[in-house]
Short mmCIF file of C-alpha atoms and ligand atoms in Angstrom, two decimals:
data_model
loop_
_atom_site.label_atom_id
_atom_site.label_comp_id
_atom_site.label_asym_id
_atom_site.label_seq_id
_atom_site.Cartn_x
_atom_site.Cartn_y
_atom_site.Cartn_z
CA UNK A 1307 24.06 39.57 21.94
CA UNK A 1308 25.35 42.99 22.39
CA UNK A 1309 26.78 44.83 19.67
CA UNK A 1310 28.77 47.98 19.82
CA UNK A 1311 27.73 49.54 16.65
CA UNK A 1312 29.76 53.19 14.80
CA UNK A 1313 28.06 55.46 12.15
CA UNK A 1314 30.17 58.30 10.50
CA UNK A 1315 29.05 58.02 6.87
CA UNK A 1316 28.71 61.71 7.04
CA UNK A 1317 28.16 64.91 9.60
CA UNK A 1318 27.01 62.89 12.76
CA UNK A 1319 29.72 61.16 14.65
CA UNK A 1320 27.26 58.17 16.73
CA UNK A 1321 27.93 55.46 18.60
CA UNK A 1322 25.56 52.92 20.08
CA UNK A 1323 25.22 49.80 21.84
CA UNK A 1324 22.57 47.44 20.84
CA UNK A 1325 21.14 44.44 22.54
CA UNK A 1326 19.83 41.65 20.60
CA UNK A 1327 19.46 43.75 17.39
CA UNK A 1328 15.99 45.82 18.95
CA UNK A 1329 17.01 46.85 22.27
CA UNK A 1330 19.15 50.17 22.50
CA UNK A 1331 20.86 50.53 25.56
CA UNK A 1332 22.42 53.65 24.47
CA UNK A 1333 22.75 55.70 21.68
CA UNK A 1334 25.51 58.70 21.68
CA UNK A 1335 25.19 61.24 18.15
CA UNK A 1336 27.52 64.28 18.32
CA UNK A 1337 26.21 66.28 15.01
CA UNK A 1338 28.63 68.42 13.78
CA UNK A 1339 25.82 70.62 11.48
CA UNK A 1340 26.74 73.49 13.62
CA UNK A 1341 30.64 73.41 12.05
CA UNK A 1342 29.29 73.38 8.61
CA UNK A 1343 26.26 75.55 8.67
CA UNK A 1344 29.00 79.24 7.92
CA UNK A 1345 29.23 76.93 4.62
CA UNK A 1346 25.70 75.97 3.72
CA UNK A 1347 26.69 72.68 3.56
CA UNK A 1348 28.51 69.42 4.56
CA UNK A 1349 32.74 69.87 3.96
CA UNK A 1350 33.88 66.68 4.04
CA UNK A 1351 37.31 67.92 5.22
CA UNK A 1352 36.31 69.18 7.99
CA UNK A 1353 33.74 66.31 8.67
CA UNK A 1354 36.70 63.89 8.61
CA UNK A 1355 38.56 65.98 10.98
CA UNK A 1356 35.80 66.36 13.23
CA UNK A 1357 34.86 62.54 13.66
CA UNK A 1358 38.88 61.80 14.14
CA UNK A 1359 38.39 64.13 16.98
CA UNK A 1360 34.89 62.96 18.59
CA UNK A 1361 35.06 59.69 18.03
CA UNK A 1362 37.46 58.00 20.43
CA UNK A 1363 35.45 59.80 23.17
CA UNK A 1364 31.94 59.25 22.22
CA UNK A 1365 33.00 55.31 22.04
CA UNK A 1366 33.81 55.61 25.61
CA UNK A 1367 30.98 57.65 26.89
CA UNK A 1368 28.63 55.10 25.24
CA UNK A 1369 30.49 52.61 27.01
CA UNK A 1370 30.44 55.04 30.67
CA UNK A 1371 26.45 55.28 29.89
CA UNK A 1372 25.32 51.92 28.85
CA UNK A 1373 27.16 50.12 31.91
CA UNK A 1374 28.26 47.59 29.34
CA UNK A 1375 31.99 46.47 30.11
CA UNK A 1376 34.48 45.94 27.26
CA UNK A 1377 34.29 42.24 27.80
CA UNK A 1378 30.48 42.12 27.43
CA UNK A 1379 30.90 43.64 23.77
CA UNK A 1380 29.85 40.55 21.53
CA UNK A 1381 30.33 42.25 18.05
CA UNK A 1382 31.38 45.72 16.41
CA UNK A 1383 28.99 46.91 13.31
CA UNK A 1384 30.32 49.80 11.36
CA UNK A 1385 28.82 51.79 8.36
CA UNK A 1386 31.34 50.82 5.71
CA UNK A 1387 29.24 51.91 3.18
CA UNK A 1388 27.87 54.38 1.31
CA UNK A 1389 28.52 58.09 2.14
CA UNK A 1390 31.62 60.59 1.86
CA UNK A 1391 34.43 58.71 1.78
CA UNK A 1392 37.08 60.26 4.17
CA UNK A 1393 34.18 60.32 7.13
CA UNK A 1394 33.23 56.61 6.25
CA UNK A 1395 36.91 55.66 6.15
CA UNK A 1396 37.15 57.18 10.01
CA UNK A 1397 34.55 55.05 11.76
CA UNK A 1398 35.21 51.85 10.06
CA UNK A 1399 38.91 51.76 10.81
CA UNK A 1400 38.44 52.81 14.48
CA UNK A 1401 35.78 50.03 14.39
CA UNK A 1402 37.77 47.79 12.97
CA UNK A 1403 40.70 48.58 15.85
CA UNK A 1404 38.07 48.38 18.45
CA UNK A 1405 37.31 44.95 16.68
CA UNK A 1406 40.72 43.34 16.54
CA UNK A 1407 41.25 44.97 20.36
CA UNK A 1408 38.26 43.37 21.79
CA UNK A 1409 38.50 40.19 19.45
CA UNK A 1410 34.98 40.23 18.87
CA UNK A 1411 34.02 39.55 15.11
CA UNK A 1412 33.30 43.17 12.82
CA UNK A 1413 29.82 43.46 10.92
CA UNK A 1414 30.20 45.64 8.00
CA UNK A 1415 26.54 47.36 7.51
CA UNK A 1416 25.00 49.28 4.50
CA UNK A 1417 23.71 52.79 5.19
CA UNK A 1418 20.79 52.21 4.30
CA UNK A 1419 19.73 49.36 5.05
CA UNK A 1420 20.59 51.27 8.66
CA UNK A 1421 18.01 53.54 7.69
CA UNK A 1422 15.40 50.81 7.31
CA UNK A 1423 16.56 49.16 10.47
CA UNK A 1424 15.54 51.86 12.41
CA UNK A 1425 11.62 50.62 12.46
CA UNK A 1426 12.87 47.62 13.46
CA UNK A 1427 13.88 49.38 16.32
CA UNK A 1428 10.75 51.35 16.66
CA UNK A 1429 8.02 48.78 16.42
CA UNK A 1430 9.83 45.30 18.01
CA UNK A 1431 6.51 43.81 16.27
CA UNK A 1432 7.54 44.77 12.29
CA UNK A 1433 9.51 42.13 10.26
CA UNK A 1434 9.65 41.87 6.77
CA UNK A 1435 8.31 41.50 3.84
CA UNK A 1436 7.24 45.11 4.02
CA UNK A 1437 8.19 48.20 1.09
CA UNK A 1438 10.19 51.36 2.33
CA UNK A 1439 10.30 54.84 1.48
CA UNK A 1440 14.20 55.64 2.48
CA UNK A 1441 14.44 59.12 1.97
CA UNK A 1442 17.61 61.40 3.52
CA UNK A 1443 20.25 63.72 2.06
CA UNK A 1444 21.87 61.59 -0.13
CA UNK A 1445 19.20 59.14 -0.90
CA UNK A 1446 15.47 59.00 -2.13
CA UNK A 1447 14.79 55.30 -2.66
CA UNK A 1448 11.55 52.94 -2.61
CA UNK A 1449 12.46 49.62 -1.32
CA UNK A 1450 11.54 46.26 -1.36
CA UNK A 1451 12.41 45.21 1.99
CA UNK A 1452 12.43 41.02 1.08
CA UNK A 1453 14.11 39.63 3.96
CA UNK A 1454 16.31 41.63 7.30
CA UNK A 1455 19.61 41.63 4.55
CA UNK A 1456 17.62 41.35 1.35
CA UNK A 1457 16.50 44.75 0.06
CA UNK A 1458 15.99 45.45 -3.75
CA UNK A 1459 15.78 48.70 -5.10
CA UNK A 1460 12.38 49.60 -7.21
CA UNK A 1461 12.21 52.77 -7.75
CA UNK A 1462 15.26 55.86 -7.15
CA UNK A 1463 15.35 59.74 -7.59
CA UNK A 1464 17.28 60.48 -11.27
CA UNK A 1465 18.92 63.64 -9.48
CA UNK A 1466 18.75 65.50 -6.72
CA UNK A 1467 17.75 63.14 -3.44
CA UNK A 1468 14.67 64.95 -1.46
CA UNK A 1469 16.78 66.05 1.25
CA UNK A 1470 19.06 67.68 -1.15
CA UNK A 1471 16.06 69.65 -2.31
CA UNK A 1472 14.78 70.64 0.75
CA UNK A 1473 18.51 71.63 1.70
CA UNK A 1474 19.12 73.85 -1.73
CA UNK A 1475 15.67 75.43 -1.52
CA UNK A 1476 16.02 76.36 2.17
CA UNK A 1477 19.42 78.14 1.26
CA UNK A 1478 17.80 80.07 -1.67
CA UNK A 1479 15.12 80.94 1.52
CA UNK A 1480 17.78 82.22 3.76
CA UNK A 1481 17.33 79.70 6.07
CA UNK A 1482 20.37 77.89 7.54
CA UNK A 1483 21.89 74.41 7.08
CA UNK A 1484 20.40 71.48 7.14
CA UNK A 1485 17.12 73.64 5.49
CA UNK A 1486 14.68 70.00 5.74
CA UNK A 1487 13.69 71.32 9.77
CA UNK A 1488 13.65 75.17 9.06
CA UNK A 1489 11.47 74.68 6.02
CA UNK A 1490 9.31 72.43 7.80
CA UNK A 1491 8.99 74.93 10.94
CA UNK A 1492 8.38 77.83 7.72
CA UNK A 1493 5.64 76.05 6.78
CA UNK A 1494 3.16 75.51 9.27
CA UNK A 1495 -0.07 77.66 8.55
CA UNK A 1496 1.23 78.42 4.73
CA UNK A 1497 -1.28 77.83 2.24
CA UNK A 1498 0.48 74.88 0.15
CA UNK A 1499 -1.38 75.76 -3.10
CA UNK A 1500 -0.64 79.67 -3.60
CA UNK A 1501 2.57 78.47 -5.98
CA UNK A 1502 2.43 76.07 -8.77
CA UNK A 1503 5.60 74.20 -8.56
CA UNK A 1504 6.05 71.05 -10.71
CA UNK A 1505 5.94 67.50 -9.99
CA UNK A 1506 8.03 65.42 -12.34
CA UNK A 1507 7.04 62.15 -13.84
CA UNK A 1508 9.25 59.34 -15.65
CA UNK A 1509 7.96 57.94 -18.63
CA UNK A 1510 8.07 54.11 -18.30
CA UNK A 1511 10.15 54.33 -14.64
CA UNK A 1512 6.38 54.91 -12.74
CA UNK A 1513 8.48 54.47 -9.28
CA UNK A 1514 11.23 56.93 -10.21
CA UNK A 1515 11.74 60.27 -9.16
CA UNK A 1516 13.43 63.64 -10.12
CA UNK A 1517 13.52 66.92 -7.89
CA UNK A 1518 15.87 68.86 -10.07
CA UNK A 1519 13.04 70.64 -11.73
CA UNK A 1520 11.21 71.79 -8.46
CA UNK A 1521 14.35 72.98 -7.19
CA UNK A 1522 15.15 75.03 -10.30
CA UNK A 1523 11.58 76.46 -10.28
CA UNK A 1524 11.71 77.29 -6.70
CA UNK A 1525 14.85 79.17 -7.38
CA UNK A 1526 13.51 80.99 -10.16
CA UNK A 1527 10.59 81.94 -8.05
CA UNK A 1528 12.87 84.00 -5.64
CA UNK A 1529 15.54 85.22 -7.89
CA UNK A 1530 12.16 86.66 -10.08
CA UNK A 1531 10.36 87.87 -7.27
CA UNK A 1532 13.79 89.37 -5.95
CA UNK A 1533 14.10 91.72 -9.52
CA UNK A 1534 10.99 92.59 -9.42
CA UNK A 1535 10.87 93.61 -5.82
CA UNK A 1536 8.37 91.94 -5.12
CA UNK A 1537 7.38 90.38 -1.75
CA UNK A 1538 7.04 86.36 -1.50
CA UNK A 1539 4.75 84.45 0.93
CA UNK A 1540 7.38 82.67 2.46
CA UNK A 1541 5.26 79.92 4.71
CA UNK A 1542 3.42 79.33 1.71
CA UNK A 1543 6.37 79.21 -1.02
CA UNK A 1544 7.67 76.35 2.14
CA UNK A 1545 3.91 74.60 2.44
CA UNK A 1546 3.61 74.74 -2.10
CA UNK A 1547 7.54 73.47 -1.82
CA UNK A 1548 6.40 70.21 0.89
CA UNK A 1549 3.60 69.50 -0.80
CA UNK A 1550 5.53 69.14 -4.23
CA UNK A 1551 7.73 66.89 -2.24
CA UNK A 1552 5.70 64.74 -0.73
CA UNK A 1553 3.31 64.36 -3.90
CA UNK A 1554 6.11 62.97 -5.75
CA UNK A 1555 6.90 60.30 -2.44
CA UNK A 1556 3.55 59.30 -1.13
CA UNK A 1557 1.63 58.42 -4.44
CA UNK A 1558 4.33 56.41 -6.17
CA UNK A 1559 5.11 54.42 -2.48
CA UNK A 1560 1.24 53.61 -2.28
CA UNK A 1561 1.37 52.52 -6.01
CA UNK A 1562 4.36 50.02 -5.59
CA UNK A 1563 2.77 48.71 -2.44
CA UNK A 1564 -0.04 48.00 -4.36
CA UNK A 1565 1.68 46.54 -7.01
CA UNK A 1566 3.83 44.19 -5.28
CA UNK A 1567 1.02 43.39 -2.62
CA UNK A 1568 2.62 44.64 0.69
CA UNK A 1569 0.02 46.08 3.30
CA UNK A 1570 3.48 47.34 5.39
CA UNK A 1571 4.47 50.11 4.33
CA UNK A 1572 7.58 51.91 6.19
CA UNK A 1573 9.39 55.41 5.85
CA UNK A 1574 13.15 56.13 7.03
CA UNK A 1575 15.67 58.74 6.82
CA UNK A 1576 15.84 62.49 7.97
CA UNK A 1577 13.23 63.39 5.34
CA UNK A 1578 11.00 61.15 7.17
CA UNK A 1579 10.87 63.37 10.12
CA UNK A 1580 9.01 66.17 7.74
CA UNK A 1581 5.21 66.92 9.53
CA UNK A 1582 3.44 66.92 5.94
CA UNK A 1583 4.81 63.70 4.27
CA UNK A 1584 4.10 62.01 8.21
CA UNK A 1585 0.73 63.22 7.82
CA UNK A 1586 0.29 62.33 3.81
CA UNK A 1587 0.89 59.25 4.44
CA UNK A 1588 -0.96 58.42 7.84
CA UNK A 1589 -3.67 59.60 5.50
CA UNK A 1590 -2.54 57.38 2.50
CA UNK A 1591 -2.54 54.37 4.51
CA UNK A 1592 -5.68 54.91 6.55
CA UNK A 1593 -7.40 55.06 3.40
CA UNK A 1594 -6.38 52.01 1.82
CA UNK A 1595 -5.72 49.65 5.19
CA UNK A 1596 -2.40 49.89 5.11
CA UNK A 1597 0.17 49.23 8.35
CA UNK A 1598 2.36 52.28 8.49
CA UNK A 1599 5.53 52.57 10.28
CA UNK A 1600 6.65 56.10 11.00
CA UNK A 1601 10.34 56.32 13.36
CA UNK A 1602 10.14 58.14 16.12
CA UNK A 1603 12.33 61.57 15.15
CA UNK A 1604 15.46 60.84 16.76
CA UNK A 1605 15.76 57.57 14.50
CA UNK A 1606 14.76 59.28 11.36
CA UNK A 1607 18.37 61.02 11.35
CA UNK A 1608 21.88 59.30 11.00
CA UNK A 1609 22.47 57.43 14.29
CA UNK A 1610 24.26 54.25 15.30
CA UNK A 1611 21.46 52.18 17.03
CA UNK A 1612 19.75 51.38 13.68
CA UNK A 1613 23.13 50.26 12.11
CA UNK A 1614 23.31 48.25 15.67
CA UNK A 1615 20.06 46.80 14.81
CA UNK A 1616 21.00 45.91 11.51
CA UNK A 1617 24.51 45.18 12.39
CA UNK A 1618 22.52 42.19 14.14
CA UNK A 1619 20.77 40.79 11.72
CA UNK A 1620 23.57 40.62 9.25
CA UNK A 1621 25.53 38.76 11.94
CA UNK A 1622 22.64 36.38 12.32
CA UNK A 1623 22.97 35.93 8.03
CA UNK A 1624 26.61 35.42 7.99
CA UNK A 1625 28.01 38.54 7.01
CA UNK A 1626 31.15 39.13 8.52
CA UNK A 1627 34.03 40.82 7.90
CA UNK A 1628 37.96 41.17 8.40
CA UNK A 1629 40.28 43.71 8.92
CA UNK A 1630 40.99 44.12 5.51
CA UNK A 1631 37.18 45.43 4.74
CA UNK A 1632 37.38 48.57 2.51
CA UNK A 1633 34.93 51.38 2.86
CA UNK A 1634 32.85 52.73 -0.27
CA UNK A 1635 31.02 56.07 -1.32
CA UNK A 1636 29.04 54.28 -3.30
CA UNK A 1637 27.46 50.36 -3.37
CA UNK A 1638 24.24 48.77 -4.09
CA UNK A 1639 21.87 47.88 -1.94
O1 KG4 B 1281 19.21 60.73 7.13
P1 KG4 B 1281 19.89 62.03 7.36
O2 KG4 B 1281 20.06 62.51 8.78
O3 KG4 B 1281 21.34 62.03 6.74
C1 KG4 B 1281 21.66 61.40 5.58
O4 KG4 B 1281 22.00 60.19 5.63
O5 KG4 B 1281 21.59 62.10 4.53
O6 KG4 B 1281 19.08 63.11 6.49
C2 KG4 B 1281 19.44 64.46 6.46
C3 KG4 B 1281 18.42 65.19 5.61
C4 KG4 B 1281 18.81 66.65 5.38
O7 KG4 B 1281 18.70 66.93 4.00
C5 KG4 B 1281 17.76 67.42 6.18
O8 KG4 B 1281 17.47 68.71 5.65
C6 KG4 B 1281 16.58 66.49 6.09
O9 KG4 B 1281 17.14 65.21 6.25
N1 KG4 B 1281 15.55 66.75 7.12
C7 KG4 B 1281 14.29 67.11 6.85
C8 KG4 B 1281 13.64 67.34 8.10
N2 KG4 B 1281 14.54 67.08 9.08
C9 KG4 B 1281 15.71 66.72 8.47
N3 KG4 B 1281 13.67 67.30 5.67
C10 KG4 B 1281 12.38 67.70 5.70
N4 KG4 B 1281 11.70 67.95 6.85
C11 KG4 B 1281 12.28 67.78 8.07
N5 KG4 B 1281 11.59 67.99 9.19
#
């Protein structure tokens, strides 16, 4: 079954076609970072604008590169949900035109549950039940993957999602938008305990997060060192900043695994392309047996093949949609 799958739920316009749910034939991503890093940040004005633009074309160089005719298009999936609204509300009505054009049923797909897809993707072998670390921009989430379109949330950031941390903190570095790559790159050869920056725990919520506080403190760290004139160590303010990070992500996933007896353990999302939280938990899960499933980088990001892949399995549970399907910033898992 091939699937012709969109993703625009916020700065990357992509378009994919997916074969059988693991196979990507091709997968197009036009990121528009470039147009909103003058801002320091995504506008989603101008992110609308840009996937009305892009997207018409990218559909038909997907098309161009996979050598997959119109008529061999079995089904359209479309990220319908959750993300800025005006960019979600441009893929999922051009998929829904490409849809009703090709008369080929439309698959609406959750986000995230793209984002887990993606080690489907990655390792043909993995299937659930498995737990999942889903941790981008918008989202810092430990899941319980039960079935392919089952997926129950256990534990969730209070504030600020990891990415957004990374993102804020690299801006109060001086480095430029999206800061999770930059700060990474800063880091290497840093000494990750020359700052003290906090790691926040929930009283009763043991799987629930909050990165507010290691943001503020990381500000405070520069706007104090800036008054007093005083000189940071930048790699290592970056390699005490990861480490925060991924101490708050790698215990608490280990613990839930634990707890709900998964030996699988997968990550997902552009956080998930990070070097120190890869390497935490390869360590992590070398020392207790566990399976880990890491994407490959270019599948960490937003793309279209993962909501492809999933995009297939929700076909295979049912869940179909018409032309009236609405899109939504916001929806549970
Ligand atoms: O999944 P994604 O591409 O988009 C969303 O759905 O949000 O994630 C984007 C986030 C950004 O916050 C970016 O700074 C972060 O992923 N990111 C990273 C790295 N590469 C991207 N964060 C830490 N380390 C990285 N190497």
């Amino acid at each position: 079954m091939k699937i012709l799958a969109f993703e625009s739920s916020c700065d990357e316009t992509a378009v994919a076609v997916v074969e059988d749910g693991r196979k990507v034939i091709t997968d197009q991503i036009f990121s528009q970072a470039d147009l909103h890093a003058v801002y320091g940040g995504v506008v989603p004005e101008i992110a609308s604008r840009s996937h009305v633009e892009v997207i018409s074309r990218l559909a038909q160089r997907a098309l161009d590169v996979s050598g997959v005719s119109r008529d061999e298009i079995d089904a359209v999936a479309v990220t319908y949900a959750p993300g800025l609204i005006g960019t979600v509300l441009v893929g999922l009505n051009f998929a829904k035109a490409v849809a009703l054009s090709l008369d080929v049923p439309l698959i609406p797909v959750h986000h995230i549950k793209g984002h887990v897809a993606a080690n489907y993707i990655a390792y043909p072998e993995l299937e659930p039940p498995f737990l999942c670390l889903a941790i981008s921009g918008g989202n810092t989430l430990i899941i319980d993957v039960r079935s392919y379109t089952e997926l129950k949330i256990i534990g969730a950031t209070r504030d600020d999602a990891a990415g957004e941390c990374f993102d804020k903190t690299a801006r109060v570095l001086g480095l430029p938008y999206p800061g999770g790559k930059p700060i990474d790159m800063l880091s290497q050869g840093g000494d990750d305990k020359k700052y003290k920056l906090p790691r926040t725990n929930i009283d009763g919520a043991p799987y629930d997060m909050s990165f507010s506080g290691l943001k503020t403190a990381v500000i405070n760290l520069v706007h104090n060192a800036e008054q007093k004139g005083e000189e940071l160590d930048r790699a290592s303010l970056a390699a005490s900043f990861t480490a925060a990070v991924s101490d708050t992500l790698v215990p608490r996933t280990m613990m839930a695994a634990k707890e709900l007896g998964y030996k699988k353990i997968a990550i997902a999302g552009g956080v998930a392309a990070n070097s120190r939280i890869r390497a935490d938990f390869k360590a992590a899960a070398e020392k207790e047996g566990y399976e880990l499933y890491v994407p490959p980088l270019k599948l960490c990001g937003d793309n279209a093949a993962m909501i492809g892949c999933q995009g297939y399995f929700e076909y295979l549970a049912g869940n179909t949609a018409g032309s009236d399907l609405n899109a939504y910033a916001n929806m549970e898992l």
